[in-house]
PDB file of C-alpha atoms in Angstrom:
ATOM      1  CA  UNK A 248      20.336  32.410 -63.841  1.00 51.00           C
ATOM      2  CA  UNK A 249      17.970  29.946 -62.466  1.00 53.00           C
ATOM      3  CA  UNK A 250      17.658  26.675 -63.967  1.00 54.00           C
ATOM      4  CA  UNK A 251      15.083  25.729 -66.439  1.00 53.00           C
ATOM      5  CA  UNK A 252      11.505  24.236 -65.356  1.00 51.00           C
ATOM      6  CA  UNK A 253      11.189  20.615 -66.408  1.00 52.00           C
ATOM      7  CA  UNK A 254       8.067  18.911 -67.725  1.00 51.00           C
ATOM      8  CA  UNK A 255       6.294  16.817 -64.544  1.00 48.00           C
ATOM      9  CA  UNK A 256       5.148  13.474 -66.198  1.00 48.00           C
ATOM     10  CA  UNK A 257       1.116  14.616 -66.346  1.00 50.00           C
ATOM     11  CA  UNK A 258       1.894  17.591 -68.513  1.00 50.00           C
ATOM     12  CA  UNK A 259       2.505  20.207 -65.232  1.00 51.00           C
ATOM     13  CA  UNK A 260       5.463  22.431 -64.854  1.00 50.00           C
ATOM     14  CA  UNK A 261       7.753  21.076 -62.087  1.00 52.00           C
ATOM     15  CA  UNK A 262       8.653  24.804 -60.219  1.00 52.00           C
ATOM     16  CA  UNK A 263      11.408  22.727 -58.324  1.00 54.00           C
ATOM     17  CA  UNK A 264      11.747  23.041 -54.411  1.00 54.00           C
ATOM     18  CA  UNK A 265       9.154  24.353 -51.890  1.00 54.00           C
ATOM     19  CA  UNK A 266       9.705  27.701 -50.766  1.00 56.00           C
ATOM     20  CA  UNK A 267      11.594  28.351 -47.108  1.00 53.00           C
ATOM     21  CA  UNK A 268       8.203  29.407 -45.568  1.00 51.00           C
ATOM     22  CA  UNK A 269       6.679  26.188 -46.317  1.00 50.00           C
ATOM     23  CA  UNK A 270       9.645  24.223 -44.831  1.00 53.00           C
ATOM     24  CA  UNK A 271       9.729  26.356 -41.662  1.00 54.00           C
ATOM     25  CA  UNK A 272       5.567  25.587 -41.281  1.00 49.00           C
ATOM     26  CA  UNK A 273       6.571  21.679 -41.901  1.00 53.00           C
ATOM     27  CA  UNK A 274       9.383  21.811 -39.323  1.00 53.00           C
ATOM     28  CA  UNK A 275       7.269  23.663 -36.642  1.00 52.00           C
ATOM     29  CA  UNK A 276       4.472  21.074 -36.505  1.00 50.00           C
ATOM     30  CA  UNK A 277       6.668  18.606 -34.801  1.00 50.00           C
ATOM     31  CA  UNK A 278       7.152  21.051 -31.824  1.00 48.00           C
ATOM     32  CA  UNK A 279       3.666  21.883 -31.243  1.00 46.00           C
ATOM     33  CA  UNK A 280       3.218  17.977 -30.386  1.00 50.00           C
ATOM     34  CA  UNK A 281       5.936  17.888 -28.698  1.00 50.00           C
ATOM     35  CA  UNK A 282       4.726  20.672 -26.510  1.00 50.00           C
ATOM     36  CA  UNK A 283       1.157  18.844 -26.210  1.00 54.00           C
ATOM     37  CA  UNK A 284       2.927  15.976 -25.034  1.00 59.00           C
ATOM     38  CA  UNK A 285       4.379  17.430 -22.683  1.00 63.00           C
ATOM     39  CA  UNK A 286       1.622  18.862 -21.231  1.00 65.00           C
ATOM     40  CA  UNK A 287      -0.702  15.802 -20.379  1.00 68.00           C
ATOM     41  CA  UNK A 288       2.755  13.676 -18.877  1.00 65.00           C
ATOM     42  CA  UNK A 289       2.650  16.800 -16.400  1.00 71.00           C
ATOM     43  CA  UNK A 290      -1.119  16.974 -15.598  1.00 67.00           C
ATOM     44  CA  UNK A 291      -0.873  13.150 -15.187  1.00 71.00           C
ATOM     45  CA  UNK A 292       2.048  13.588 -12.763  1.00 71.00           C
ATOM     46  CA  UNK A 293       0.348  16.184 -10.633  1.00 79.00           C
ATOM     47  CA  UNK A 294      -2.620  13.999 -10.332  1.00 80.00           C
ATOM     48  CA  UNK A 295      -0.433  11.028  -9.060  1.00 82.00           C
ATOM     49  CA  UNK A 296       1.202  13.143  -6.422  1.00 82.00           C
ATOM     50  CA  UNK A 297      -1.903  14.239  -5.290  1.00 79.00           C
ATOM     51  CA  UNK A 298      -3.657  11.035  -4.726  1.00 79.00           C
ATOM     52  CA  UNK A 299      -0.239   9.945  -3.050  1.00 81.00           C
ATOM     53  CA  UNK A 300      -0.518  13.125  -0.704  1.00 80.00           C
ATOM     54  CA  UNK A 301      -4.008  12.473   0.382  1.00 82.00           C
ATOM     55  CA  UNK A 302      -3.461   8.742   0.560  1.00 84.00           C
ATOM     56  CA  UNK A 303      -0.692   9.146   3.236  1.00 82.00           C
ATOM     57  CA  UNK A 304      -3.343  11.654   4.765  1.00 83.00           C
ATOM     58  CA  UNK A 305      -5.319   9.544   5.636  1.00 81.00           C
ATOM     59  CA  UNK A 306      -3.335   6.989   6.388  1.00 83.00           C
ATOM     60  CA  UNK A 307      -1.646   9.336   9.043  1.00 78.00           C
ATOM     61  CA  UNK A 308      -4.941  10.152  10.504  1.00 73.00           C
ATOM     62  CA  UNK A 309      -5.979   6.284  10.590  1.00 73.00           C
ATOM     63  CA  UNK A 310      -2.686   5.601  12.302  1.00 74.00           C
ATOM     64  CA  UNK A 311      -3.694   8.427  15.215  1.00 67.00           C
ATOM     65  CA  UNK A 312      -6.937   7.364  15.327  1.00 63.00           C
ATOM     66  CA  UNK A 313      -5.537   3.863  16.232  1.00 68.00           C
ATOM     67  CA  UNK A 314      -2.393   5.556  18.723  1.00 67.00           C
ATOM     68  CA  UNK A 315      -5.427   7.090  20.465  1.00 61.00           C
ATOM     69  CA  UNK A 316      -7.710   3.653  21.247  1.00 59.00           C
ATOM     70  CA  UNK A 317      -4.897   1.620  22.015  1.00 63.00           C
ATOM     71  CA  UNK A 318      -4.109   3.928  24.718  1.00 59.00           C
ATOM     72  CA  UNK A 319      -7.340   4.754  26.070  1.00 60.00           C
ATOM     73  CA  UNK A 320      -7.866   0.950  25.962  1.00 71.00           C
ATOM     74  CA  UNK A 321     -11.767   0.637  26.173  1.00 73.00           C
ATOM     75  CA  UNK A 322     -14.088  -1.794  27.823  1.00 80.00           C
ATOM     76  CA  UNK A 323     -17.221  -3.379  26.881  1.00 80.00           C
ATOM     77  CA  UNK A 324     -20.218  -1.147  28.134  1.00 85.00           C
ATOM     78  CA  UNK A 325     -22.780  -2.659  29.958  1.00 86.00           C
ATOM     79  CA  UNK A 326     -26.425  -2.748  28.915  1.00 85.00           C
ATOM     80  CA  UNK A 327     -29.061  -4.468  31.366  1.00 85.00           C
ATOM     81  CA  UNK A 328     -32.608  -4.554  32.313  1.00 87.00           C
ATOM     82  CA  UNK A 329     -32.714  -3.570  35.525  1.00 87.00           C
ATOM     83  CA  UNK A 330     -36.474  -3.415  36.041  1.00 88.00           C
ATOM     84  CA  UNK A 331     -39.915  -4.859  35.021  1.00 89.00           C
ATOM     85  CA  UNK A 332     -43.015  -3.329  35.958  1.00 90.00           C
ATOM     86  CA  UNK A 333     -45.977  -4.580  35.122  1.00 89.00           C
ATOM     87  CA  UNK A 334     -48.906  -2.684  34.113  1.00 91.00           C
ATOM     88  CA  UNK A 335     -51.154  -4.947  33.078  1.00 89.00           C
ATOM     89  CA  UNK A 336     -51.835  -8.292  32.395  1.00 88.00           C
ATOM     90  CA  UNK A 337     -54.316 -10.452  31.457  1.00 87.00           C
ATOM     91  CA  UNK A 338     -55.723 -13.688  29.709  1.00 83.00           C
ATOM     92  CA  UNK A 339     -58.890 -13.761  27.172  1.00 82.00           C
ATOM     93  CA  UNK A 340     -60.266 -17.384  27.255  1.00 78.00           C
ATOM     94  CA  UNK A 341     -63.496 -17.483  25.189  1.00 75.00           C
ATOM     95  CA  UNK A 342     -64.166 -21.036  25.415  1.00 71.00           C
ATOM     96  CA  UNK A 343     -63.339 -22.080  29.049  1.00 68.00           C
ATOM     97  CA  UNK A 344     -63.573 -25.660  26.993  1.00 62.00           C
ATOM     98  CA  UNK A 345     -61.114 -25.523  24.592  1.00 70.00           C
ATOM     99  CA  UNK A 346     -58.113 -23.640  26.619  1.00 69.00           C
ATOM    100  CA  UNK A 347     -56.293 -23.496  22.698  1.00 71.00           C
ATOM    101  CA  UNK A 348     -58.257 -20.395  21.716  1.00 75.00           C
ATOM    102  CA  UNK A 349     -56.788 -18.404  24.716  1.00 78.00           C
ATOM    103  CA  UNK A 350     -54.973 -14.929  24.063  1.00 82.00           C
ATOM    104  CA  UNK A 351     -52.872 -12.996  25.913  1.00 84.00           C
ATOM    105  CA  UNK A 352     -53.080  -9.217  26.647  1.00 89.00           C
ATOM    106  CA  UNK A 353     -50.356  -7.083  28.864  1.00 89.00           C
ATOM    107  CA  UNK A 354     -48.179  -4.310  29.318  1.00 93.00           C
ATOM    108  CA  UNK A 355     -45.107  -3.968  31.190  1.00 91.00           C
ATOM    109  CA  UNK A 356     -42.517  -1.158  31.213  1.00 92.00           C
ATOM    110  CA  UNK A 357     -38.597  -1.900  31.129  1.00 92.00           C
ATOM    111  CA  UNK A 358     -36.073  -0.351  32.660  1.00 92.00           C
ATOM    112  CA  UNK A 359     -32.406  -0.712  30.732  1.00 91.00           C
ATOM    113  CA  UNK A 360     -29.181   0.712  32.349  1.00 91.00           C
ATOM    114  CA  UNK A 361     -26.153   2.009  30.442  1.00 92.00           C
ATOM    115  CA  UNK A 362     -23.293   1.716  32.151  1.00 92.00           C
ATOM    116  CA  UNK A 363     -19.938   3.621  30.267  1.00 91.00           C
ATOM    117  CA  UNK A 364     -16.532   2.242  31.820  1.00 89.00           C
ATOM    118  CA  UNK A 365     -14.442   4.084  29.360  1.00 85.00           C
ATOM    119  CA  UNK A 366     -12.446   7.222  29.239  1.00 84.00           C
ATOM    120  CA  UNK A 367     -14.495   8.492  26.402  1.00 83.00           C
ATOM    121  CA  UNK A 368     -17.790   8.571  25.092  1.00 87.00           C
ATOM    122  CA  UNK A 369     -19.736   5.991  23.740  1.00 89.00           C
ATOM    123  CA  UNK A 370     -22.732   6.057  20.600  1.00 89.00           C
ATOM    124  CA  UNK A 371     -25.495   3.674  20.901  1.00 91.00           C
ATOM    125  CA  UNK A 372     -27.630   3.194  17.605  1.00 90.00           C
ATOM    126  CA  UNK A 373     -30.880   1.964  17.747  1.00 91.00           C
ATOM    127  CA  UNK A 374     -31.606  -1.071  19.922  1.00 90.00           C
ATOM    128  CA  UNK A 375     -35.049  -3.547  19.651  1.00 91.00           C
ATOM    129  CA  UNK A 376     -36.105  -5.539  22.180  1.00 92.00           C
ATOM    130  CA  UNK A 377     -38.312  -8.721  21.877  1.00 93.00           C
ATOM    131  CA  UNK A 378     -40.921 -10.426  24.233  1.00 92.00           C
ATOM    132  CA  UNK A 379     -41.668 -14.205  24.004  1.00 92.00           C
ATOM    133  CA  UNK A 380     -43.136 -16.864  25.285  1.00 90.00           C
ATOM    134  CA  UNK A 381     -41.726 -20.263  24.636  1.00 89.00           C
ATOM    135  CA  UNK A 382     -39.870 -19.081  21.657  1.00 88.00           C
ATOM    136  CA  UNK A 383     -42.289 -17.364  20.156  1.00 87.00           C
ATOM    137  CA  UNK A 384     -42.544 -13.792  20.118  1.00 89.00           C
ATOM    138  CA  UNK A 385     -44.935 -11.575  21.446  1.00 89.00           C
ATOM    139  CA  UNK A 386     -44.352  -7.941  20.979  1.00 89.00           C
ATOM    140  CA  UNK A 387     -41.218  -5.576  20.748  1.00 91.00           C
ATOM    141  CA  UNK A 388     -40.193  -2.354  21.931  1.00 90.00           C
ATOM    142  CA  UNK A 389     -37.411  -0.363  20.154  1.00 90.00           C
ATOM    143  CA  UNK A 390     -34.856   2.150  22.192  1.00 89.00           C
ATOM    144  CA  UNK A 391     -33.687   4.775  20.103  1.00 91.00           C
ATOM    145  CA  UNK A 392     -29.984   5.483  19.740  1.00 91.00           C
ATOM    146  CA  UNK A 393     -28.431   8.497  22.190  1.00 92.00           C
ATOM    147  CA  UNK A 394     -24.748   9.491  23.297  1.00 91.00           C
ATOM    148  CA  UNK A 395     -23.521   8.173  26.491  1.00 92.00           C
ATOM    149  CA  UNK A 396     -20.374  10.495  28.139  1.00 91.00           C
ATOM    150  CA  UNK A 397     -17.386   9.050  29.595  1.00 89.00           C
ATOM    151  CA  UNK A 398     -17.628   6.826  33.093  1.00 91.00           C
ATOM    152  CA  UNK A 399     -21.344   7.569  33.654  1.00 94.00           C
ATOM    153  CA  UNK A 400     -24.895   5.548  34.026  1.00 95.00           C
ATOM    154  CA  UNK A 401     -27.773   6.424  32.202  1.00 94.00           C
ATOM    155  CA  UNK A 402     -31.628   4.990  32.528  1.00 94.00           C
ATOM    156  CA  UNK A 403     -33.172   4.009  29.342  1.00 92.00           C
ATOM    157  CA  UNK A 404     -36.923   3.088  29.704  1.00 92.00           C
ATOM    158  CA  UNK A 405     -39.037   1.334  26.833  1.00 91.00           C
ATOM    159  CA  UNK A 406     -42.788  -0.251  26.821  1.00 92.00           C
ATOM    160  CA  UNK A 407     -44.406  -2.906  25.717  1.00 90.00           C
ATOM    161  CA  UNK A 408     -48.172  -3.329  25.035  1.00 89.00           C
ATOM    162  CA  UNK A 409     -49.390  -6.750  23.343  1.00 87.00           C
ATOM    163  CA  UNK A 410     -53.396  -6.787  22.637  1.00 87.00           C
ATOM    164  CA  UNK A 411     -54.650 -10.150  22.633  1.00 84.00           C
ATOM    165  CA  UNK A 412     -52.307 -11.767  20.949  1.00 83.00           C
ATOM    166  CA  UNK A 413     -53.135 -15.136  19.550  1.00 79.00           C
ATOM    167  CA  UNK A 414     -50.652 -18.141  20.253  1.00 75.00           C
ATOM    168  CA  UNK A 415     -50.067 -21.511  18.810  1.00 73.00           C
ATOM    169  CA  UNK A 416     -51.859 -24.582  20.310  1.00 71.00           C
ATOM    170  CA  UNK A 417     -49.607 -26.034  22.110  1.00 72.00           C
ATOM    171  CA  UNK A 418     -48.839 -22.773  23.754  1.00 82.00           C
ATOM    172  CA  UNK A 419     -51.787 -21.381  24.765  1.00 80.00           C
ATOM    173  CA  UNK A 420     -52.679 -24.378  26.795  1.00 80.00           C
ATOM    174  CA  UNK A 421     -49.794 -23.758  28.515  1.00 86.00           C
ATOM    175  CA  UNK A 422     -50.307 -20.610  28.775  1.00 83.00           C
ATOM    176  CA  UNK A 423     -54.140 -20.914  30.414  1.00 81.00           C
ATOM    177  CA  UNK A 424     -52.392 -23.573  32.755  1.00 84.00           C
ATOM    178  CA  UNK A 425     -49.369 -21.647  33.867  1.00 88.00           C
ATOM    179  CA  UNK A 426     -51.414 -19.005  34.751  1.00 85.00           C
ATOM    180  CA  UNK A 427     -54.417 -20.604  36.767  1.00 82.00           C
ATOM    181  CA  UNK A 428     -51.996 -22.994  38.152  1.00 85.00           C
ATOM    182  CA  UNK A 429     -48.946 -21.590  38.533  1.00 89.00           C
ATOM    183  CA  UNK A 430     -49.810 -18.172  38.743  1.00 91.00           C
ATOM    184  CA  UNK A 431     -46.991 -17.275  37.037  1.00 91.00           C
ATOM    185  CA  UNK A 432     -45.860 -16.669  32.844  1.00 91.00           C
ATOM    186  CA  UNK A 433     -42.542 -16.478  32.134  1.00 93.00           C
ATOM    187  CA  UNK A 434     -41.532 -14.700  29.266  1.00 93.00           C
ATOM    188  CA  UNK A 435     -37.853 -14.190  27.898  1.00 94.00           C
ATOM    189  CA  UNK A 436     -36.905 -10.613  26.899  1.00 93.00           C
ATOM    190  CA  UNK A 437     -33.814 -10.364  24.136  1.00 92.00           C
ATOM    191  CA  UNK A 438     -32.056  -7.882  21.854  1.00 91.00           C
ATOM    192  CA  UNK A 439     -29.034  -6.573  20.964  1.00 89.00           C
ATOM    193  CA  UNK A 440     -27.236  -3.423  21.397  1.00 88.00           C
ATOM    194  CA  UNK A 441     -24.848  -1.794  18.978  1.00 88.00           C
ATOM    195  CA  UNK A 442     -22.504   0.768  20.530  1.00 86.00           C
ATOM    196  CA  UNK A 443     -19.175   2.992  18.838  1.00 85.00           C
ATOM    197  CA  UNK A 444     -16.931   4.172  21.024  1.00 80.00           C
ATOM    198  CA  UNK A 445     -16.257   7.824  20.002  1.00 74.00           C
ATOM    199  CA  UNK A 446     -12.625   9.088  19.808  1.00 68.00           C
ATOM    200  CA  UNK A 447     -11.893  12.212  18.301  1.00 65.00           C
ATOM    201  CA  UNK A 448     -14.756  12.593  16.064  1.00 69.00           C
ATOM    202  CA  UNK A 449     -14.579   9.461  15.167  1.00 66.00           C
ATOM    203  CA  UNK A 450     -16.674   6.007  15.643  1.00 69.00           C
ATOM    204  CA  UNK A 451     -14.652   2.908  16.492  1.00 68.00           C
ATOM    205  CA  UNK A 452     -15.695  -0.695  14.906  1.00 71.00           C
ATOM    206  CA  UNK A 453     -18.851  -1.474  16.383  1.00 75.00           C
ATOM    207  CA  UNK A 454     -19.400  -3.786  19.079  1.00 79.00           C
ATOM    208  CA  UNK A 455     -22.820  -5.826  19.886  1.00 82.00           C
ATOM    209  CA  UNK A 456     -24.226  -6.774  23.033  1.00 81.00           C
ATOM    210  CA  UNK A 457     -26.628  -9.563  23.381  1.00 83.00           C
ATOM    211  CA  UNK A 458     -29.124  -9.140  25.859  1.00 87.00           C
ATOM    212  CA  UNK A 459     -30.803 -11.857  27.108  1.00 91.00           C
ATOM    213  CA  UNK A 460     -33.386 -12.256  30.351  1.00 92.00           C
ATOM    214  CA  UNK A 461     -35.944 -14.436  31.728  1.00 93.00           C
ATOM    215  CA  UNK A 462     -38.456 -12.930  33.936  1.00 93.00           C
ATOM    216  CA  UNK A 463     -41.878 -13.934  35.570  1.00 93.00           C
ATOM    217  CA  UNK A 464     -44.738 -12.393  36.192  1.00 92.00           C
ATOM    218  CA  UNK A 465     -47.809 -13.131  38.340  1.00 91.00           C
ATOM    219  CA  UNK A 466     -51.276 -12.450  36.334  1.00 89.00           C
ATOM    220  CA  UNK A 467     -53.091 -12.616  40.227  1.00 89.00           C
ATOM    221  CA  UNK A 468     -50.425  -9.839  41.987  1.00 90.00           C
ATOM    222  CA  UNK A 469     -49.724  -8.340  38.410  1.00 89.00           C
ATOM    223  CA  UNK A 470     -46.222  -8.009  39.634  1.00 90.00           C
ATOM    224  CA  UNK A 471     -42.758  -8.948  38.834  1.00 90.00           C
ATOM    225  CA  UNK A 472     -41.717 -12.562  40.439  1.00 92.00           C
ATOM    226  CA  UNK A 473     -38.227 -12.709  39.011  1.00 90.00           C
ATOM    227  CA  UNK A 474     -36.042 -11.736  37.146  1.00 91.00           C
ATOM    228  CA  UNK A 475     -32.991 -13.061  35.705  1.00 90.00           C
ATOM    229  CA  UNK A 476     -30.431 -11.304  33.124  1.00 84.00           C
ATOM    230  CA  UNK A 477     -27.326 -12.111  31.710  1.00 69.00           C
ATOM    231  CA  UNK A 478     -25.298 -11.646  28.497  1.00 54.00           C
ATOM    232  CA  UNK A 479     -24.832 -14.313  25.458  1.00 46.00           C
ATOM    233  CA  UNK A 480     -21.429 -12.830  24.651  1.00 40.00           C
ATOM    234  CA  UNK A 481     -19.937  -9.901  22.588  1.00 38.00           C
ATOM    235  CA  UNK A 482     -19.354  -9.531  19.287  1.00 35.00           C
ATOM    236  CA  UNK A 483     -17.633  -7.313  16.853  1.00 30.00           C
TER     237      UNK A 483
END
């Protein structure tokens, strides 16, 4: 015979325990975190293992890539104006007075050469060149970037066409003296090249070339007098 129901303290009947099926819902709610748990610490671990996987990927790749340039050991390519042609130029002095107002007019086409010592190919980007007189500059041409095989030359031509261009001063005297003197401007042509050596698919750290030439030019013969080229250095 079951015992008898006692009065709770607010007037309800106390029915004594809970019944089994609300135990066994109480104790199962523990296990469903549990399982939850569970759950993310494994995603989490799958996601770490991955990252490591690829990491060491690419660190493996990185470490071929490297294998592969130390052996092939490349060289500096070589990037020079080879020749000037002039086209035209000319010198527009409106006040044969006052040799400060004068302007200066021409057009002269370059000729670079690419010269690829290496064992493998080489990627130039996009090279400018500059035209000045006395420092200051005149006009620019711009080379655009191309592929260059293994242990081969390549011609790279660019033009430059300045329409009276005004100088300072100080320069245009010179310049209206040089050439009815002298017959004979001297300009400075400079830029820099970028190149990548390609290995595999992949571009090395760039390296830049600094170009740097002085040449001459007679307004009379409107022909090249000299020309003189050389590098500033290279830099990576």
């Amino acid at each position: 015979m079951p015992p008898p129901s006692r009065p709770a303290l607010n007037g309800d009947i106390d029915h004594g325990p809970p019944p089994i099926a609300a135990q066994r819902v109480r104790n199962q709610q523990p296990h469903y975190r549990s399982y939850s748990s569970s759950s993310s610490a494994s995603l989490k671990g799958c996601c770490c293992c991955l990252f490591l996987l690829f990491a060491f990927l690419a660190l493996l790749v990185l470490a071929v890539v490297l294998i592969v340039i130390l052996a092939v050991k490349p060289k500096k390519p070589q990037f020079d104006l080879q020749q000037v042609g002039v086209v035209y130029m000319g010198i527009y002095n409106p006040s044969s007075l006052d040799p400060t107002t004068a302007s200066l007019s021409f057009t002269i086409r370059m000729l670079f050469t690419a010269v690829n010592p290496n064992k493998v190919g080489i990627r130039y980007g996009e090279s400018s060149f500059t035209v000045m007189y006395k420092g200051m500059p005149l006009g620019r041409a711009t080379v655009p970037g191309f592929y260059q095989d293994a242990h081969s030359t390549r011609n790279v031509e660019a033009t430059i066409s300045v329409d009276r261009v005004n100088l300072m001063q100080a320069n245009a005297g010179d310049l209206v003296k040089d050439a009815s003197l002298n017959d004979r401007v001297e300009l400075t042509v400079r830029g820099d090249v970028g190149a990548k050596i390609r290995v595999m698919n992949f571009d090395s750290p760039g390296v830049q070339v600094s170009v740097n030439c002085g040449i001459g030019i007679s307004p009379r013969k409107q022909a090249l007098i000299y020309k003189q080229c050389g590098f500033d250095g290279l830099s990576v």
